[in-house]
Amino acid sequence: MSEMSNVGCRIICRAAEPGDREQVLSMGDVYGGVDYMDYMYEKFTTNQQYRSFVCEVDGRIASFRFYRIIDDNESIIGGGVRTHVDFQGRNLGKRLGEASARDILKEYPRIFRNYLMTAIESPFQRQRIRENPNEYTLLSERNVLSLRITTSAIKAFINGQKPSSTTTIRPSLDDFLKHTLKDETQTKLFPDKYITVGWEPFRIIKSNLSNIYNERNILWTLGAEGDPEWLTIECIYPCETGFRIDLDMYGVEPNCLATHLVQSLASAVARYPDVEAMCELLIYTPIQFPITEDLFERDVSPGALAACKTYLVIHRNMMQYLAS
Ligand SMILES: CC(C)(COP(=O)(O)OP(=O)(O)OC[C@H]1O[C@@H](n2cnc3c(N)ncnc32)[C@H](O)[C@@H]1OP(=O)(O)O)[C@@H](O)C(=O)NCCC(=O)NCCS
């Protein structure tokens, strides 16, 4: 895809392959024990929506990043950028980003008009949005609560909850699409016009919703009018420190939150019954409904992303940058 020499090094940017798995994983867990790479790598390199790339320096994989083509091929999400610690600070991640974007443009010439990314809220991100208003636009901001908790403490939390009058349902695909595509539901649940699931932002359209439904577990509570007023999208998978649960929550009725937590955590401990197993719990809520670790009574400590209180969905205008 792209090859160059730099101070005696041979640098190649190319598509990532399933066979690169061990080398990419050997870069280490870059998210403090909650990395998704092991769980996702196969999908990154075989699913037709994803395009993944590596940068090799003298035959060694130095950097990785992926993209996902979404919104009926109208938009692209970028993520997962990581550079091996031995190679950081040499702009290899950026170089790989540019080479891979140019490769994708051959297939989708207009796609980088709608380039979306999510990022942990940080001075770095705030500064680049503030200083480059023509390049970066903030689309959405949501709360993140990152906790580390044992399975036995989760069980204690579940058992300690008072019976609730909130009913949770796992919707059928038809119901999920029918209700979520309604204008009223969208205005209520997705005021920013995006649904972000596992750090990937999607427009609320049928193809994206069908993918989300097929990839995740969905739980919702219906209001008096029969439309959803709280929606939880769950993802549970092993990670370096034990297992990880991501709960993306959307809604207008925060009283549903505790019941949704109980339901989601119950299915997680059913899958990871070892009482000493350590769980990294990441709960994402609408910005007006921040939650704190006081929800749990014991054995809770800050999780790997605890320093991050919110995440940002950002539109990046890449076309001018790629035109140069
Ligand atoms: C951040 C990191 C990828 C920088 O890699 P690098 O090759 O040394 O540096 P580059 O300057 O080429 O930057 C590569 C990308 O990382 C971004 N980046 C650099 N510093 C960053 C920071 N502190 N926070 C978030 N992103 C950062 C750059 O903007 C660039 O992204 P872009 O090409 O989409 O603009 C590398 O230090 C790393 O792997 N860190 C651990 C994983 C991580 O924090 N990833 C970023 C968040 S997903």
CSV table of C-alpha atoms and ligand atoms in Angstrom, one decimal:
chain,number,residue,atom,x,y,z
A,1,MET,CA,0.0,0.0,0.0
A,2,SER,CA,2.7,2.4,0.9
A,3,GLU,CA,6.4,1.9,1.4
A,4,MET,CA,9.3,4.3,2.2
A,5,SER,CA,12.7,4.4,3.7
A,6,ASN,CA,13.4,6.6,6.6
A,7,VAL,CA,16.8,7.0,8.3
A,8,GLY,CA,17.8,3.5,7.2
A,9,CYS,CA,14.4,1.9,8.2
A,10,ARG,CA,12.0,0.3,5.8
A,11,ILE,CA,8.5,1.4,6.7
A,12,ILE,CA,5.5,-0.3,5.1
A,13,CYS,CA,1.8,0.6,5.6
A,14,ARG,CA,-0.5,-2.3,4.6
A,15,ALA,CA,-3.8,-4.0,5.3
A,16,ALA,CA,-3.8,-5.9,8.6
A,17,GLU,CA,-4.3,-9.7,8.1
A,18,PRO,CA,-5.6,-12.4,10.5
A,19,GLY,CA,-2.0,-13.7,10.6
A,20,ASP,CA,-0.8,-10.5,12.2
A,21,ARG,CA,-2.8,-11.2,15.3
A,22,GLU,CA,0.0,-12.3,17.6
A,23,GLN,CA,2.2,-9.3,16.7
A,24,VAL,CA,-0.7,-6.8,17.2
A,25,LEU,CA,-1.6,-8.3,20.5
A,26,SER,CA,2.0,-8.3,21.6
A,27,MET,CA,1.9,-4.5,21.6
A,28,GLY,CA,0.3,-5.1,25.0
A,29,ASP,CA,-3.0,-4.0,26.5
A,30,VAL,CA,-3.0,-0.2,25.9
A,31,TYR,CA,-6.1,0.4,28.0
A,32,GLY,CA,-5.0,-0.7,31.4
A,33,GLY,CA,-6.4,-4.3,31.3
A,34,VAL,CA,-9.7,-3.6,29.4
A,35,ASP,CA,-8.4,-3.8,25.8
A,36,TYR,CA,-10.9,-5.2,23.3
A,37,MET,CA,-8.2,-6.2,20.8
A,38,ASP,CA,-8.1,-9.9,21.6
A,39,TYR,CA,-11.9,-10.1,21.4
A,40,MET,CA,-12.2,-8.0,18.3
A,41,TYR,CA,-9.2,-8.8,16.2
A,42,GLU,CA,-10.8,-11.4,14.0
A,43,LYS,CA,-13.7,-9.1,13.3
A,44,PHE,CA,-11.3,-6.2,12.5
A,45,THR,CA,-9.6,-8.3,9.8
A,46,THR,CA,-12.5,-10.4,8.4
A,47,ASN,CA,-15.8,-8.4,8.7
A,48,GLN,CA,-16.5,-6.6,5.5
A,49,GLN,CA,-17.5,-3.4,7.3
A,50,TYR,CA,-14.0,-3.1,8.9
A,51,ARG,CA,-10.7,-2.0,7.3
A,52,SER,CA,-7.7,-2.5,9.5
A,53,PHE,CA,-4.1,-1.5,8.8
A,54,VAL,CA,-0.6,-1.9,10.2
A,55,CYS,CA,2.6,0.0,9.9
A,56,GLU,CA,5.7,-2.2,9.8
A,57,VAL,CA,9.2,-1.0,10.5
A,58,ASP,CA,11.8,-3.4,9.2
A,59,GLY,CA,9.3,-6.2,9.3
A,60,ARG,CA,8.1,-5.5,12.9
A,61,ILE,CA,4.5,-4.3,13.4
A,62,ALA,CA,4.8,-0.9,15.0
A,63,SER,CA,1.3,0.6,14.7
A,64,PHE,CA,-2.3,-0.5,14.1
A,65,ARG,CA,-5.6,1.2,13.5
A,66,PHE,CA,-9.0,0.3,12.2
A,67,TYR,CA,-11.9,1.9,10.4
A,68,ARG,CA,-15.5,0.9,10.1
A,69,ILE,CA,-17.7,1.8,7.1
A,70,ILE,CA,-21.2,2.5,8.4
A,71,ASP,CA,-24.4,4.5,7.6
A,72,ASP,CA,-25.1,2.6,4.4
A,73,ASN,CA,-21.5,3.4,3.2
A,74,GLU,CA,-22.0,7.1,3.8
A,75,SER,CA,-19.8,7.5,6.9
A,76,ILE,CA,-16.6,6.1,8.4
A,77,ILE,CA,-15.6,5.5,12.0
A,78,GLY,CA,-11.9,5.5,13.0
A,79,GLY,CA,-10.5,3.9,16.1
A,80,GLY,CA,-8.1,1.6,17.9
A,81,VAL,CA,-5.0,3.6,17.0
A,82,ARG,CA,-2.0,2.3,18.9
A,83,THR,CA,1.7,2.4,18.4
A,84,HIS,CA,4.1,0.0,20.0
A,85,VAL,CA,5.9,1.7,22.9
A,86,ASP,CA,9.3,1.1,21.1
A,87,PHE,CA,8.1,3.2,18.2
A,88,GLN,CA,6.0,5.9,19.8
A,89,GLY,CA,6.7,9.6,19.1
A,90,ARG,CA,7.8,9.0,15.5
A,91,ASN,CA,4.5,9.9,13.9
A,92,LEU,CA,3.9,6.4,12.7
A,93,GLY,CA,0.3,6.3,13.9
A,94,LYS,CA,-0.5,9.4,11.9
A,95,ARG,CA,1.4,8.2,8.9
A,96,LEU,CA,-0.5,4.9,9.0
A,97,GLY,CA,-3.8,7.0,9.3
A,98,GLU,CA,-3.0,8.9,6.2
A,99,ALA,CA,-1.9,5.9,4.1
A,100,SER,CA,-4.9,3.9,5.1
A,101,ALA,CA,-7.3,6.7,4.5
A,102,ARG,CA,-5.9,7.1,1.0
A,103,ASP,CA,-6.4,3.4,0.4
A,104,ILE,CA,-10.0,3.6,1.5
A,105,LEU,CA,-10.7,6.6,-0.7
A,106,LYS,CA,-10.0,4.5,-3.7
A,107,GLU,CA,-13.1,2.4,-2.9
A,108,TYR,CA,-15.1,5.2,-1.2
A,109,PRO,CA,-14.0,8.5,-2.7
A,110,ARG,CA,-16.4,10.7,-0.6
A,111,ILE,CA,-16.5,8.7,2.7
A,112,PHE,CA,-14.1,10.9,4.6
A,113,ARG,CA,-16.6,13.8,4.4
A,114,ASN,CA,-18.3,11.9,7.3
A,115,TYR,CA,-15.5,10.8,9.4
A,116,LEU,CA,-16.5,10.1,13.0
A,117,MET,CA,-14.5,9.3,16.0
A,118,THR,CA,-15.0,8.9,19.8
A,119,ALA,CA,-12.5,10.0,22.3
A,120,ILE,CA,-12.0,10.1,26.0
A,121,GLU,CA,-12.6,13.6,27.1
A,122,SER,CA,-9.1,15.0,27.8
A,123,PRO,CA,-7.1,18.3,27.5
A,124,PHE,CA,-5.6,16.9,24.3
A,125,GLN,CA,-9.0,16.4,22.6
A,126,ARG,CA,-10.5,19.7,24.0
A,127,GLN,CA,-7.5,21.6,22.7
A,128,ARG,CA,-7.6,20.2,19.2
A,129,ILE,CA,-11.3,20.9,18.9
A,130,ARG,CA,-10.9,24.4,20.2
A,131,GLU,CA,-7.9,25.2,18.0
A,132,ASN,CA,-9.1,23.6,14.8
A,133,PRO,CA,-12.8,24.6,14.5
A,134,ASN,CA,-12.8,23.9,10.7
A,135,GLU,CA,-11.5,20.4,11.2
A,136,TYR,CA,-13.2,19.1,14.4
A,137,THR,CA,-16.8,19.4,15.5
A,138,LEU,CA,-18.1,18.1,18.8
A,139,LEU,CA,-21.3,16.1,18.1
A,140,SER,CA,-22.1,14.5,21.4
A,141,GLU,CA,-20.9,14.1,24.9
A,142,ARG,CA,-21.9,11.3,27.3
A,143,ASN,CA,-21.0,10.2,30.8
A,144,VAL,CA,-18.6,7.2,31.5
A,145,LEU,CA,-18.4,5.4,34.8
A,146,SER,CA,-15.5,3.0,35.0
A,147,LEU,CA,-15.4,0.5,37.9
A,148,ARG,CA,-13.6,-2.6,38.9
A,149,ILE,CA,-15.6,-5.0,41.0
A,150,THR,CA,-15.6,-8.7,41.9
A,151,THR,CA,-18.4,-11.1,40.8
A,152,SER,CA,-19.3,-11.7,44.5
A,153,ALA,CA,-19.8,-8.0,45.0
A,154,ILE,CA,-22.0,-7.9,41.9
A,155,LYS,CA,-24.1,-10.7,43.3
A,156,ALA,CA,-24.4,-8.8,46.6
A,157,PHE,CA,-25.5,-5.7,44.7
A,158,ILE,CA,-28.1,-7.8,42.8
A,159,ASN,CA,-29.4,-9.5,45.9
A,160,GLY,CA,-29.5,-6.2,47.9
A,161,GLN,CA,-31.9,-4.4,45.4
A,162,LYS,CA,-35.5,-3.9,46.4
A,163,PRO,CA,-38.0,-5.5,44.1
A,164,SER,CA,-38.7,-3.0,41.3
A,165,SER,CA,-41.9,-2.1,39.5
A,166,THR,CA,-39.9,-1.4,36.3
A,167,THR,CA,-40.3,-4.1,33.6
A,168,THR,CA,-37.4,-4.8,31.3
A,169,ILE,CA,-37.9,-6.6,28.0
A,170,ARG,CA,-35.5,-8.0,25.4
A,171,PRO,CA,-37.2,-6.6,22.2
A,172,SER,CA,-37.6,-8.5,19.0
A,173,LEU,CA,-35.7,-7.1,16.0
A,174,ASP,CA,-38.9,-6.0,14.5
A,175,ASP,CA,-40.0,-4.1,17.6
A,176,PHE,CA,-36.5,-2.7,18.1
A,177,LEU,CA,-36.5,-1.2,14.5
A,178,LYS,CA,-40.1,-0.1,14.6
A,179,HIS,CA,-39.9,1.9,17.8
A,180,THR,CA,-36.3,3.2,17.5
A,181,LEU,CA,-36.9,4.5,14.0
A,182,LYS,CA,-39.9,6.6,15.1
A,183,ASP,CA,-39.2,10.3,15.2
A,184,GLU,CA,-40.6,10.7,18.7
A,185,THR,CA,-38.3,8.0,20.1
A,186,GLN,CA,-35.3,9.5,18.3
A,187,THR,CA,-36.0,12.9,19.7
A,188,LYS,CA,-36.4,11.5,23.2
A,189,LEU,CA,-33.6,8.9,23.4
A,190,PHE,CA,-31.1,10.2,20.9
A,191,PRO,CA,-31.2,14.0,21.0
A,192,ASP,CA,-27.7,14.2,19.4
A,193,LYS,CA,-28.9,12.0,16.5
A,194,TYR,CA,-26.3,9.3,17.2
A,195,ILE,CA,-26.4,6.1,19.1
A,196,THR,CA,-22.9,5.2,20.3
A,197,VAL,CA,-22.3,1.5,21.1
A,198,GLY,CA,-19.0,0.2,22.2
A,199,TRP,CA,-17.4,3.6,21.4
A,200,GLU,CA,-18.7,3.5,17.9
A,201,PRO,CA,-21.2,6.2,16.9
A,202,PHE,CA,-24.0,5.4,14.4
A,203,ARG,CA,-26.8,7.4,12.8
A,204,ILE,CA,-30.2,6.0,13.7
A,205,ILE,CA,-31.0,4.2,10.5
A,206,LYS,CA,-32.2,0.7,9.8
A,207,SER,CA,-28.9,-0.9,8.7
A,208,ASN,CA,-27.0,0.3,11.7
A,209,LEU,CA,-29.7,-0.7,14.1
A,210,SER,CA,-29.9,-4.2,12.6
A,211,ASN,CA,-26.2,-4.5,13.1
A,212,ILE,CA,-26.3,-3.3,16.7
A,213,TYR,CA,-29.2,-5.8,17.4
A,214,ASN,CA,-27.2,-8.6,15.9
A,215,GLU,CA,-24.0,-7.8,17.7
A,216,ARG,CA,-25.3,-6.9,21.2
A,217,ASN,CA,-27.9,-7.7,23.8
A,218,ILE,CA,-30.6,-5.2,24.1
A,219,LEU,CA,-32.9,-4.5,27.0
A,220,TRP,CA,-35.5,-1.8,27.3
A,221,THR,CA,-38.4,-0.5,29.3
A,222,LEU,CA,-41.5,0.8,27.7
A,223,GLY,CA,-43.5,3.8,28.9
A,224,ALA,CA,-47.2,4.2,29.2
A,225,GLU,CA,-47.5,5.0,25.4
A,226,GLY,CA,-45.7,1.8,24.5
A,227,ASP,CA,-42.5,3.5,23.4
A,228,PRO,CA,-39.1,2.8,25.0
A,229,GLU,CA,-38.1,5.2,27.8
A,230,TRP,CA,-34.9,3.5,28.8
A,231,LEU,CA,-32.6,1.4,26.6
A,232,THR,CA,-29.5,-0.6,27.6
A,233,ILE,CA,-27.2,-2.2,25.1
A,234,GLU,CA,-24.9,-4.8,26.7
A,235,CYS,CA,-21.6,-6.2,25.7
A,236,ILE,CA,-19.8,-8.8,27.9
A,237,TYR,CA,-16.4,-10.2,27.0
A,238,PRO,CA,-13.2,-11.5,28.5
A,239,CYS,CA,-10.3,-9.0,28.9
A,240,GLU,CA,-6.9,-9.1,30.5
A,241,THR,CA,-8.1,-8.4,34.0
A,242,GLY,CA,-11.0,-10.8,33.9
A,243,PHE,CA,-14.1,-9.8,32.0
A,244,ARG,CA,-15.5,-6.5,30.8
A,245,ILE,CA,-19.1,-5.3,30.7
A,246,ASP,CA,-20.0,-2.3,28.6
A,247,LEU,CA,-23.5,-0.9,29.2
A,248,ASP,CA,-24.5,1.8,26.8
A,249,MET,CA,-27.6,3.4,28.3
A,250,TYR,CA,-30.1,5.8,26.6
A,251,GLY,CA,-33.2,7.2,28.1
A,252,VAL,CA,-35.4,9.8,29.8
A,253,GLU,CA,-36.4,7.8,32.8
A,254,PRO,CA,-33.4,7.4,35.1
A,255,ASN,CA,-35.4,5.4,37.7
A,256,CYS,CA,-35.1,2.5,35.2
A,257,LEU,CA,-31.3,2.5,35.6
A,258,ALA,CA,-31.0,0.3,38.7
A,259,THR,CA,-33.3,-2.3,37.3
A,260,HIS,CA,-31.4,-2.4,34.0
A,261,LEU,CA,-28.1,-2.7,35.9
A,262,VAL,CA,-29.4,-5.6,37.9
A,263,GLN,CA,-30.7,-7.4,34.7
A,264,SER,CA,-27.5,-6.8,32.8
A,265,LEU,CA,-25.2,-7.8,35.6
A,266,ALA,CA,-27.2,-10.9,36.3
A,267,SER,CA,-26.6,-12.1,32.8
A,268,ALA,CA,-22.9,-11.3,33.1
A,269,VAL,CA,-22.4,-13.3,36.3
A,270,ALA,CA,-24.3,-16.2,34.8
A,271,ARG,CA,-21.6,-16.2,32.1
A,272,TYR,CA,-18.7,-15.6,34.6
A,273,PRO,CA,-19.8,-17.5,37.7
A,274,ASP,CA,-16.3,-17.6,39.3
A,275,VAL,CA,-17.0,-15.5,42.5
A,276,GLU,CA,-13.4,-14.1,42.5
A,277,ALA,CA,-13.5,-13.1,38.8
A,278,MET,CA,-12.8,-9.4,38.4
A,279,CYS,CA,-15.1,-7.4,36.3
A,280,GLU,CA,-14.4,-4.1,34.5
A,281,LEU,CA,-17.7,-2.4,34.4
A,282,LEU,CA,-18.2,0.6,32.0
A,283,ILE,CA,-21.5,2.3,32.2
A,284,TYR,CA,-22.3,5.1,29.7
A,285,THR,CA,-25.3,7.3,30.4
A,286,PRO,CA,-26.9,10.5,28.9
A,287,ILE,CA,-25.0,13.6,30.0
A,288,GLN,CA,-27.9,14.8,32.1
A,289,PHE,CA,-27.8,11.5,34.2
A,290,PRO,CA,-24.3,11.1,35.6
A,291,ILE,CA,-23.9,8.2,38.0
A,292,THR,CA,-21.3,7.4,40.6
A,293,GLU,CA,-19.8,4.3,42.1
A,294,ASP,CA,-21.9,4.8,45.3
A,295,LEU,CA,-24.5,2.7,43.4
A,296,PHE,CA,-22.5,-0.3,44.7
A,297,GLU,CA,-21.9,-0.8,48.4
A,298,ARG,CA,-18.7,-2.7,48.6
A,299,ASP,CA,-15.6,-4.1,46.9
A,300,VAL,CA,-15.6,-1.4,44.2
A,301,SER,CA,-12.5,0.4,43.0
A,302,PRO,CA,-11.8,2.8,40.2
A,303,GLY,CA,-11.7,1.0,36.8
A,304,ALA,CA,-9.1,1.3,34.0
A,305,LEU,CA,-10.8,4.4,32.5
A,306,ALA,CA,-11.8,6.0,35.8
A,307,ALA,CA,-10.0,9.2,35.0
A,308,CYS,CA,-12.4,9.6,32.1
A,309,LYS,CA,-15.7,11.1,33.2
A,310,THR,CA,-17.1,11.7,29.7
A,311,TYR,CA,-16.5,10.6,26.1
A,312,LEU,CA,-16.9,12.7,23.0
A,313,VAL,CA,-18.2,12.0,19.6
A,314,ILE,CA,-16.3,14.1,17.1
A,315,HIS,CA,-16.8,14.8,13.4
A,316,ARG,CA,-13.4,15.3,11.7
A,317,ASN,CA,-13.2,17.0,8.4
A,318,MET,CA,-10.5,14.9,6.7
A,319,MET,CA,-11.0,15.9,3.1
A,320,GLN,CA,-8.9,19.1,3.2
A,321,TYR,CA,-6.1,17.2,5.0
A,322,LEU,CA,-6.2,14.3,2.5
A,323,ALA,CA,-6.3,16.7,-0.4
A,324,SER,CA,-2.8,18.1,0.4
B,1,LIG,C1,-1.4,7.8,21.3
B,1,LIG,C2,-0.5,7.0,20.4
B,1,LIG,C3,-1.4,6.1,19.4
B,1,LIG,C4,0.4,7.9,19.6
B,1,LIG,O1,1.1,7.2,18.6
B,1,LIG,P1,2.4,7.8,17.8
B,1,LIG,O2,2.6,6.9,16.6
B,1,LIG,O3,3.5,7.9,18.8
B,1,LIG,O4,2.0,9.3,17.5
B,1,LIG,P2,1.3,10.0,16.3
B,1,LIG,O5,1.6,11.5,16.5
B,1,LIG,O6,1.6,9.5,14.9
B,1,LIG,O7,-0.3,9.9,16.6
B,1,LIG,C5,-1.1,8.8,16.2
B,1,LIG,C6,-2.5,9.2,16.5
B,1,LIG,O8,-2.7,9.2,17.9
B,1,LIG,C7,-3.3,10.5,18.2
B,1,LIG,N1,-2.8,10.9,19.5
B,1,LIG,C8,-1.6,11.4,19.8
B,1,LIG,N2,-1.5,11.7,21.1
B,1,LIG,C9,-2.7,11.4,21.6
B,1,LIG,C10,-3.2,11.5,22.9
B,1,LIG,N3,-2.5,11.9,24.0
B,1,LIG,N4,-4.5,11.1,23.1
B,1,LIG,C11,-5.3,10.7,22.1
B,1,LIG,N5,-4.8,10.5,20.8
B,1,LIG,C12,-3.5,10.9,20.6
B,1,LIG,C13,-2.9,11.4,17.1
B,1,LIG,O9,-3.8,12.5,17.0
B,1,LIG,C14,-3.0,10.5,15.9
B,1,LIG,O10,-4.3,10.4,15.5
B,1,LIG,P3,-4.8,10.9,14.0
B,1,LIG,O11,-3.8,10.2,13.0
B,1,LIG,O12,-6.1,10.3,13.9
B,1,LIG,O13,-4.7,12.3,14.1
B,1,LIG,C15,0.4,6.0,21.2
B,1,LIG,O14,1.1,6.7,22.2
B,1,LIG,C16,-0.3,4.8,21.9
B,1,LIG,O15,-0.4,3.7,21.3
B,1,LIG,N6,-0.9,5.0,23.1
B,1,LIG,C17,-1.7,4.1,23.7
B,1,LIG,C18,-3.0,3.9,23.1
B,1,LIG,C19,-3.8,5.2,23.0
B,1,LIG,O16,-3.8,6.0,23.9
B,1,LIG,N7,-4.5,5.4,21.8
B,1,LIG,C20,-5.2,6.7,21.6
B,1,LIG,C21,-6.6,6.7,22.1
B,1,LIG,S1,-7.6,5.4,21.3
